[in-house]
CSV table of C-alpha atoms in Angstrom, one decimal:
chain,number,residue,atom,x,y,z
A,1,MET,CA,-7.5,-16.1,17.8
A,2,LEU,CA,-11.3,-14.7,17.7
A,3,SER,CA,-10.6,-12.7,20.9
A,4,ASN,CA,-7.4,-11.1,19.5
A,5,PHE,CA,-9.2,-10.4,16.3
A,6,ILE,CA,-11.9,-8.5,17.9
A,7,THR,CA,-9.6,-6.6,20.2
A,8,TYR,CA,-7.4,-5.6,17.3
A,9,ILE,CA,-10.3,-4.3,15.3
A,10,GLN,CA,-11.4,-2.3,18.4
A,11,GLN,CA,-7.8,-1.1,19.3
A,12,GLN,CA,-7.1,0.0,15.7
A,13,GLU,CA,-10.6,1.5,15.3
A,14,LEU,CA,-10.9,-0.2,11.9
A,15,PHE,CA,-14.7,-0.3,11.8
A,16,ARG,CA,-17.7,-0.7,14.1
A,17,LEU,CA,-18.3,-4.2,14.7
A,18,SER,CA,-22.1,-4.0,15.3
A,19,ARG,CA,-22.9,-1.5,12.6
A,20,ASP,CA,-20.6,-1.4,9.4
A,21,ARG,CA,-20.8,-3.5,6.5
A,22,VAL,CA,-17.6,-4.7,5.2
A,23,LEU,CA,-16.7,-6.1,1.6
A,24,ILE,CA,-14.2,-8.8,2.1
A,25,ALA,CA,-11.8,-9.6,-0.9
A,26,VAL,CA,-11.6,-13.3,-1.0
A,27,SER,CA,-8.9,-15.2,-3.0
A,28,GLY,CA,-9.9,-18.7,-1.6
A,29,GLY,CA,-6.4,-18.9,0.1
A,30,MET,CA,-5.7,-19.7,3.8
A,31,ASP,CA,-5.6,-15.9,4.9
A,32,SER,CA,-8.9,-14.8,3.2
A,33,VAL,CA,-10.8,-17.8,4.3
A,34,ALA,CA,-9.5,-17.2,8.0
A,35,LEU,CA,-10.6,-13.6,7.6
A,36,VAL,CA,-14.2,-14.8,6.5
A,37,GLN,CA,-14.5,-17.3,9.2
A,38,LEU,CA,-13.4,-14.8,11.9
A,39,CYS,CA,-15.9,-12.2,10.7
A,40,LYS,CA,-18.7,-14.7,10.8
A,41,LYS,CA,-17.9,-15.6,14.2
A,42,ALA,CA,-17.5,-12.2,15.4
A,43,GLY,CA,-21.0,-11.1,13.9
A,44,VAL,CA,-19.7,-8.7,11.2
A,45,LYS,CA,-22.1,-7.9,8.4
A,46,PHE,CA,-20.0,-8.6,5.4
A,47,GLY,CA,-20.3,-9.6,1.6
A,48,ILE,CA,-17.6,-11.6,-0.3
A,49,ALA,CA,-16.0,-10.5,-3.5
A,50,HIS,CA,-13.7,-12.4,-5.7
A,51,CYS,CA,-11.4,-11.5,-8.6
A,52,ASN,CA,-10.6,-14.2,-11.4
A,53,PHE,CA,-7.4,-12.9,-13.0
A,54,GLN,CA,-7.4,-15.7,-15.4
A,55,LEU,CA,-3.8,-16.5,-14.9
A,56,ARG,CA,-3.8,-20.0,-13.9
A,57,ASP,CA,-6.5,-21.5,-16.4
A,58,LYS,CA,-8.7,-24.1,-14.7
A,59,GLU,CA,-7.1,-23.5,-11.3
A,60,SER,CA,-8.3,-20.0,-11.4
A,61,ASP,CA,-11.8,-21.0,-12.2
A,62,ALA,CA,-11.8,-23.6,-9.5
A,63,ASP,CA,-10.8,-20.8,-6.9
A,64,ALA,CA,-13.8,-18.8,-8.2
A,65,GLN,CA,-16.2,-21.6,-7.7
A,66,PHE,CA,-14.8,-22.3,-4.2
A,67,VAL,CA,-15.2,-18.7,-3.1
A,68,GLN,CA,-18.8,-18.8,-4.5
A,69,ASP,CA,-19.6,-22.0,-2.6
A,70,LEU,CA,-18.2,-20.4,0.4
A,71,ALA,CA,-20.3,-17.2,0.2
A,72,THR,CA,-23.3,-19.6,-0.3
A,73,GLN,CA,-22.5,-21.5,2.7
A,74,MET,CA,-22.0,-18.4,4.7
A,75,ASP,CA,-25.5,-16.9,3.2
A,76,VAL,CA,-23.8,-13.6,2.3
A,77,PRO,CA,-23.8,-11.5,-0.8
A,78,PHE,CA,-21.3,-12.6,-3.5
A,79,TYR,CA,-19.7,-10.6,-6.2
A,80,GLN,CA,-17.2,-11.8,-8.9
A,81,VAL,CA,-15.4,-10.5,-12.0
A,82,SER,CA,-13.0,-11.9,-14.5
A,83,PHE,CA,-10.3,-9.9,-15.9
A,84,GLU,CA,-8.1,-10.4,-18.9
A,85,THR,CA,-5.1,-9.5,-16.8
A,86,LYS,CA,-2.2,-10.1,-19.3
A,87,LYS,CA,-4.0,-8.3,-21.9
A,88,GLU,CA,-4.7,-5.3,-19.5
A,89,ALA,CA,-1.1,-5.3,-18.4
A,90,VAL,CA,0.2,-5.0,-22.0
A,91,LEU,CA,-2.3,-2.2,-22.7
A,92,ALA,CA,-1.4,-0.3,-19.6
A,93,LYS,CA,2.4,-1.1,-19.9
A,94,LYS,CA,2.4,-2.5,-16.3
A,95,SER,CA,3.7,-5.7,-14.9
A,96,ILE,CA,1.1,-8.3,-14.4
A,97,GLN,CA,1.3,-8.1,-10.6
A,98,VAL,CA,0.7,-4.3,-10.7
A,99,ALA,CA,-2.1,-4.5,-13.4
A,100,ALA,CA,-3.8,-7.2,-11.2
A,101,ARG,CA,-3.6,-5.1,-8.1
A,102,ASP,CA,-5.0,-2.0,-9.9
A,103,LEU,CA,-7.8,-3.7,-11.6
A,104,ARG,CA,-8.7,-5.5,-8.3
A,105,TYR,CA,-8.9,-2.4,-6.0
A,106,GLU,CA,-10.7,-0.4,-8.7
A,107,TRP,CA,-13.3,-3.0,-9.0
A,108,LEU,CA,-13.6,-3.6,-5.3
A,109,GLU,CA,-14.2,0.1,-4.7
A,110,GLY,CA,-16.9,0.3,-7.3
A,111,ILE,CA,-18.7,-2.7,-5.6
A,112,ARG,CA,-18.2,-1.1,-2.1
A,113,ALA,CA,-19.7,2.1,-3.2
A,114,THR,CA,-22.6,0.9,-5.2
A,115,ASN,CA,-23.7,-1.8,-2.5
A,116,ASP,CA,-23.6,0.2,0.8
A,117,TYR,CA,-20.3,-1.2,2.3
A,118,GLN,CA,-18.4,1.1,4.6
A,119,TYR,CA,-15.1,-0.7,4.2
A,120,ILE,CA,-13.0,-3.1,2.0
A,121,ALA,CA,-11.1,-5.8,4.1
A,122,VAL,CA,-8.1,-7.9,2.8
A,123,GLY,CA,-6.3,-10.8,4.4
A,124,HIS,CA,-2.8,-9.3,5.0
A,125,HIS,CA,-1.0,-10.5,8.1
A,126,HIS,CA,2.2,-9.5,9.8
A,127,ASN,CA,4.5,-11.6,7.6
A,128,ASP,CA,3.2,-9.8,4.5
A,129,SER,CA,4.0,-6.5,6.3
A,130,ILE,CA,7.6,-7.7,6.8
A,131,GLU,CA,8.1,-8.8,3.1
A,132,THR,CA,6.7,-5.5,2.0
A,133,LEU,CA,9.3,-3.7,4.1
A,134,LEU,CA,12.1,-5.9,2.6
A,135,ILE,CA,10.8,-5.3,-1.1
A,136,ASN,CA,10.8,-1.6,-0.4
A,137,LEU,CA,14.5,-1.6,1.1
A,138,THR,CA,15.7,-3.8,-1.8
A,139,MET,CA,14.0,-1.7,-4.5
A,140,GLY,CA,14.8,1.6,-3.0
A,141,CYS,CA,12.4,3.7,-0.8
A,142,GLY,CA,12.1,6.8,1.5
A,143,ILE,CA,11.1,6.9,5.1
A,144,ARG,CA,7.5,6.1,4.2
A,145,GLY,CA,8.5,2.9,2.9
A,146,LEU,CA,9.5,1.7,6.2
A,147,HIS,CA,6.1,1.6,8.1
A,148,GLY,CA,5.2,-1.8,6.7
A,149,ILE,CA,1.4,-2.4,5.7
A,150,LEU,CA,-0.9,0.0,7.5
A,151,PRO,CA,-4.0,-1.5,9.5
A,152,LYS,CA,-6.2,1.1,7.9
A,153,ASN,CA,-5.6,3.2,4.7
A,154,GLY,CA,-8.8,5.3,4.1
A,155,LEU,CA,-11.6,2.7,3.5
A,156,LEU,CA,-9.1,-0.3,3.1
A,157,ILE,CA,-8.8,-2.3,6.3
A,158,ARG,CA,-6.5,-5.3,7.3
A,159,PRO,CA,-7.9,-6.9,10.4
A,160,LEU,CA,-5.4,-9.8,10.3
A,161,LEU,CA,-2.3,-7.7,10.7
A,162,PHE,CA,-2.0,-8.7,14.3
A,163,SER,CA,-1.5,-12.2,13.4
A,164,THR,CA,1.5,-14.2,11.8
A,165,ARG,CA,1.3,-16.7,8.9
A,166,ALA,CA,1.9,-19.5,11.5
A,167,ASP,CA,-1.1,-18.2,13.7
A,168,ILE,CA,-3.5,-18.4,10.7
A,169,GLU,CA,-2.3,-21.8,9.8
A,170,ALA,CA,-2.9,-23.1,13.2
A,171,TYR,CA,-6.3,-21.4,13.3
A,172,ILE,CA,-7.2,-23.0,10.0
A,173,GLN,CA,-6.1,-26.5,11.0
A,174,GLU,CA,-7.7,-26.3,14.3
A,175,HIS,CA,-11.1,-25.7,12.8
A,176,ASN,CA,-10.5,-28.0,9.6
A,177,PHE,CA,-11.5,-25.1,7.3
A,178,ASP,CA,-11.1,-25.8,3.5
A,179,TYR,CA,-9.1,-23.4,1.4
A,180,ARG,CA,-7.4,-23.2,-1.9
A,181,GLU,CA,-3.8,-23.4,-2.3
A,182,ASP,CA,-2.4,-21.0,-5.1
A,183,SER,CA,0.4,-23.0,-7.0
A,184,SER,CA,2.1,-19.8,-8.0
A,185,ASN,CA,3.0,-19.2,-4.4
A,186,SER,CA,5.6,-21.7,-4.4
A,187,SER,CA,7.4,-20.0,-7.3
A,188,THR,CA,10.4,-17.9,-6.4
A,189,LYS,CA,10.3,-16.0,-9.8
A,190,TYR,CA,8.2,-13.5,-8.2
A,191,THR,CA,9.9,-11.1,-5.8
A,192,ARG,CA,7.7,-11.5,-2.8
A,193,ASN,CA,7.9,-15.2,-3.0
A,194,ALA,CA,11.7,-15.2,-3.4
A,195,LEU,CA,11.9,-13.1,-0.1
A,196,ARG,CA,9.3,-15.3,1.6
A,197,HIS,CA,11.0,-18.7,0.7
A,198,LEU,CA,14.7,-17.7,0.3
A,199,VAL,CA,15.5,-14.6,2.4
A,200,VAL,CA,13.2,-14.5,5.4
A,201,PRO,CA,14.1,-18.1,6.6
A,202,GLN,CA,17.8,-17.0,6.6
A,203,LEU,CA,16.9,-13.9,8.7
A,204,GLN,CA,15.0,-16.1,11.1
A,205,ARG,CA,18.1,-18.2,11.6
A,206,ILE,CA,19.9,-15.1,12.6
A,207,ASN,CA,17.1,-13.9,14.8
A,208,PRO,CA,14.4,-16.6,15.7
A,209,ASP,CA,12.4,-13.6,17.0
A,210,LEU,CA,12.3,-12.0,13.8
A,211,GLU,CA,8.4,-11.5,13.8
A,212,GLN,CA,8.5,-9.7,17.2
A,213,THR,CA,11.5,-7.7,16.3
A,214,PHE,CA,9.9,-6.4,13.1
A,215,GLU,CA,6.5,-5.5,15.0
A,216,GLU,CA,8.7,-3.3,17.3
A,217,ASN,CA,10.5,-1.9,14.3
A,218,PHE,CA,7.4,-0.9,12.6
A,219,LEU,CA,6.2,1.0,15.6
A,220,ARG,CA,9.5,3.0,15.7
A,221,PHE,CA,9.4,3.6,12.1
A,222,ARG,CA,5.9,5.0,12.2
A,223,GLU,CA,6.8,7.2,15.2
A,224,THR,CA,9.8,8.4,13.3
A,225,GLU,CA,7.7,9.1,10.2
A,226,ALA,CA,5.2,11.3,12.1
A,227,LEU,CA,8.1,13.4,13.5
A,228,TYR,CA,9.4,13.6,10.0
A,229,ASP,CA,6.2,14.9,8.6
A,230,TYR,CA,5.8,17.3,11.4
A,231,ALA,CA,9.2,18.8,10.7
A,232,ILE,CA,8.4,18.9,7.0
A,233,GLU,CA,5.1,20.8,7.6
A,234,HIS,CA,6.9,23.3,9.8
A,235,LEU,CA,9.7,23.9,7.2
A,236,LYS,CA,7.2,24.2,4.4
A,237,LYS,CA,5.6,27.2,6.3
A,238,GLU,CA,9.0,28.8,6.6
A,239,THR,CA,9.9,28.4,2.9
A,240,LEU,CA,6.8,28.5,0.8
A,241,THR,CA,4.5,31.2,-0.4
A,242,GLN,CA,1.3,30.5,-2.3
A,243,LYS,CA,0.3,33.2,-4.8
A,244,GLY,CA,-2.8,32.0,-6.7
A,245,ASN,CA,-1.9,28.8,-8.6
A,246,THR,CA,1.8,29.6,-8.4
A,247,LEU,CA,4.1,28.2,-5.6
A,248,TRP,CA,7.2,30.4,-4.5
A,249,ILE,CA,9.9,28.3,-2.8
A,250,HIS,CA,12.6,30.4,-1.0
A,251,ILE,CA,15.9,28.9,-2.2
A,252,GLU,CA,18.0,30.0,0.7
A,253,GLY,CA,15.4,28.9,3.3
A,254,VAL,CA,15.6,25.3,1.7
A,255,ALA,CA,19.4,25.3,1.7
A,256,LYS,CA,19.5,26.0,5.4
A,257,ALA,CA,17.1,23.4,6.4
A,258,PRO,CA,18.6,20.4,8.2
A,259,SER,CA,17.9,18.0,5.3
A,260,PRO,CA,17.4,20.3,2.3
A,261,LEU,CA,17.0,17.6,-0.3
A,262,SER,CA,14.4,15.8,1.7
A,263,LEU,CA,12.4,19.1,2.1
A,264,LEU,CA,12.7,19.9,-1.7
A,265,TYR,CA,11.6,16.5,-2.6
A,266,GLU,CA,8.5,16.7,-0.2
A,267,ILE,CA,7.5,19.9,-1.9
A,268,LEU,CA,8.1,19.1,-5.6
A,269,GLN,CA,7.1,15.4,-5.7
A,270,ALA,CA,3.4,16.8,-5.4
A,271,TYR,CA,3.9,18.5,-8.7
A,272,GLN,CA,5.1,15.4,-10.5
A,273,PHE,CA,8.9,16.1,-10.4
A,274,LYS,CA,11.1,12.9,-10.1
A,275,SER,CA,13.7,12.5,-7.6
A,276,SER,CA,16.6,12.5,-9.9
A,277,LYS,CA,15.3,15.8,-11.4
A,278,ILE,CA,14.8,17.3,-7.9
A,279,GLN,CA,18.4,16.4,-7.0
A,280,TYR,CA,19.6,18.2,-10.2
A,281,ILE,CA,17.6,21.3,-9.5
A,282,TYR,CA,19.1,21.5,-5.9
A,283,LYS,CA,22.5,21.0,-7.2
A,284,ARG,CA,22.2,23.8,-9.7
A,285,ARG,CA,20.5,26.2,-6.9
A,286,ASN,CA,23.2,28.8,-7.2
A,287,GLU,CA,23.1,29.1,-11.1
A,288,GLU,CA,21.9,32.2,-13.0
A,289,SER,CA,18.2,33.1,-12.7
A,290,GLY,CA,16.0,32.0,-15.8
A,291,ALA,CA,16.7,28.3,-15.8
A,292,LEU,CA,13.4,26.4,-16.5
A,293,TYR,CA,12.5,22.7,-15.4
A,294,THR,CA,9.3,20.9,-16.2
A,295,SER,CA,7.4,17.7,-15.1
A,296,LYS,CA,4.4,16.3,-16.7
A,297,THR,CA,2.2,18.8,-15.1
A,298,HIS,CA,4.4,21.8,-14.0
A,299,GLN,CA,7.2,24.1,-14.7
A,300,LEU,CA,9.7,25.4,-12.1
A,301,LEU,CA,11.5,28.7,-12.9
A,302,ARG,CA,14.6,29.6,-11.2
A,303,ASP,CA,14.2,33.4,-10.1
A,304,ARG,CA,16.7,35.5,-8.2
A,305,SER,CA,15.8,34.2,-4.8
A,306,HIS,CA,13.0,31.8,-5.6
A,307,TRP,CA,12.0,28.6,-7.4
A,308,ILE,CA,8.7,29.4,-8.9
A,309,VAL,CA,6.4,26.5,-9.7
A,310,SER,CA,3.3,26.9,-11.8
A,311,PRO,CA,1.0,24.7,-14.1
A,312,ILE,CA,1.9,24.2,-17.7
A,313,SER,CA,-0.6,23.5,-20.4
A,314,ASP,CA,1.2,20.8,-22.4
A,315,ASN,CA,1.7,17.5,-20.8
A,316,LYS,CA,5.3,16.8,-22.3
A,317,GLU,CA,8.0,16.3,-19.7
A,318,THR,CA,11.4,17.6,-20.9
A,319,LYS,CA,14.7,15.9,-19.9
């Protein structure tokens, strides 16, 4: 496990083992504990950060104490924070899961930036990536929703993506490491848990080599995404003209593209236009000039041969 861990970090160029300082997000669960133990054995310079979301009363407080004790045992810097997650979710009009994620990463980045850490590491593994793909497919996604969890996304790294959940369980048991079990992990009311406990086992009955198959799929999807991005950039050069803060989109050029709706989506989503409105704009591409559409930040005017995109001063989106 340790050898594979080091090899994966080097192959993926996640960080420099002998030089970079890494802030590890630790919940106290099996995955994050395994990540801490492997980093310690690999000689990584790291600190431990823990978020208490106060969602499981005394259990959450016990998790926080466990992680603090782990940091003391490891003799590494420790950072912790408590969030009123339910209250924050209501105020932000987000689900509890989304609110917790956003609070977590915003806080982690603040700790990283002010304490001289080069990267933030989290304990996602290969099975998490499979579940993420299934969530995206179930809820609806474009091609970028198929590549699974990336090993590196800016300053966020995932050094355990090479391993499966079973690999981590075996490593923990082999070395008899203590960890905390989140009782909510067994509940199927959460989408990810429902997929983990109800859907994935059925898929594994159909294909016992499911994990290896998905590893190969992720590679194909990422290669396909790279080709897609290359084609989109090439088509953008043929159809777009930038004039100051105004973007001119050649309507006929878009219509003649191999996948016109995909091209128009990739152009307009950067200006806060929603998918449904982009489809409507394309459907009415042959209407008389003068039609006006708006997003939260921009307006699109249908000229004789172009769609003209420019900023708007008010932030009210029309239907």
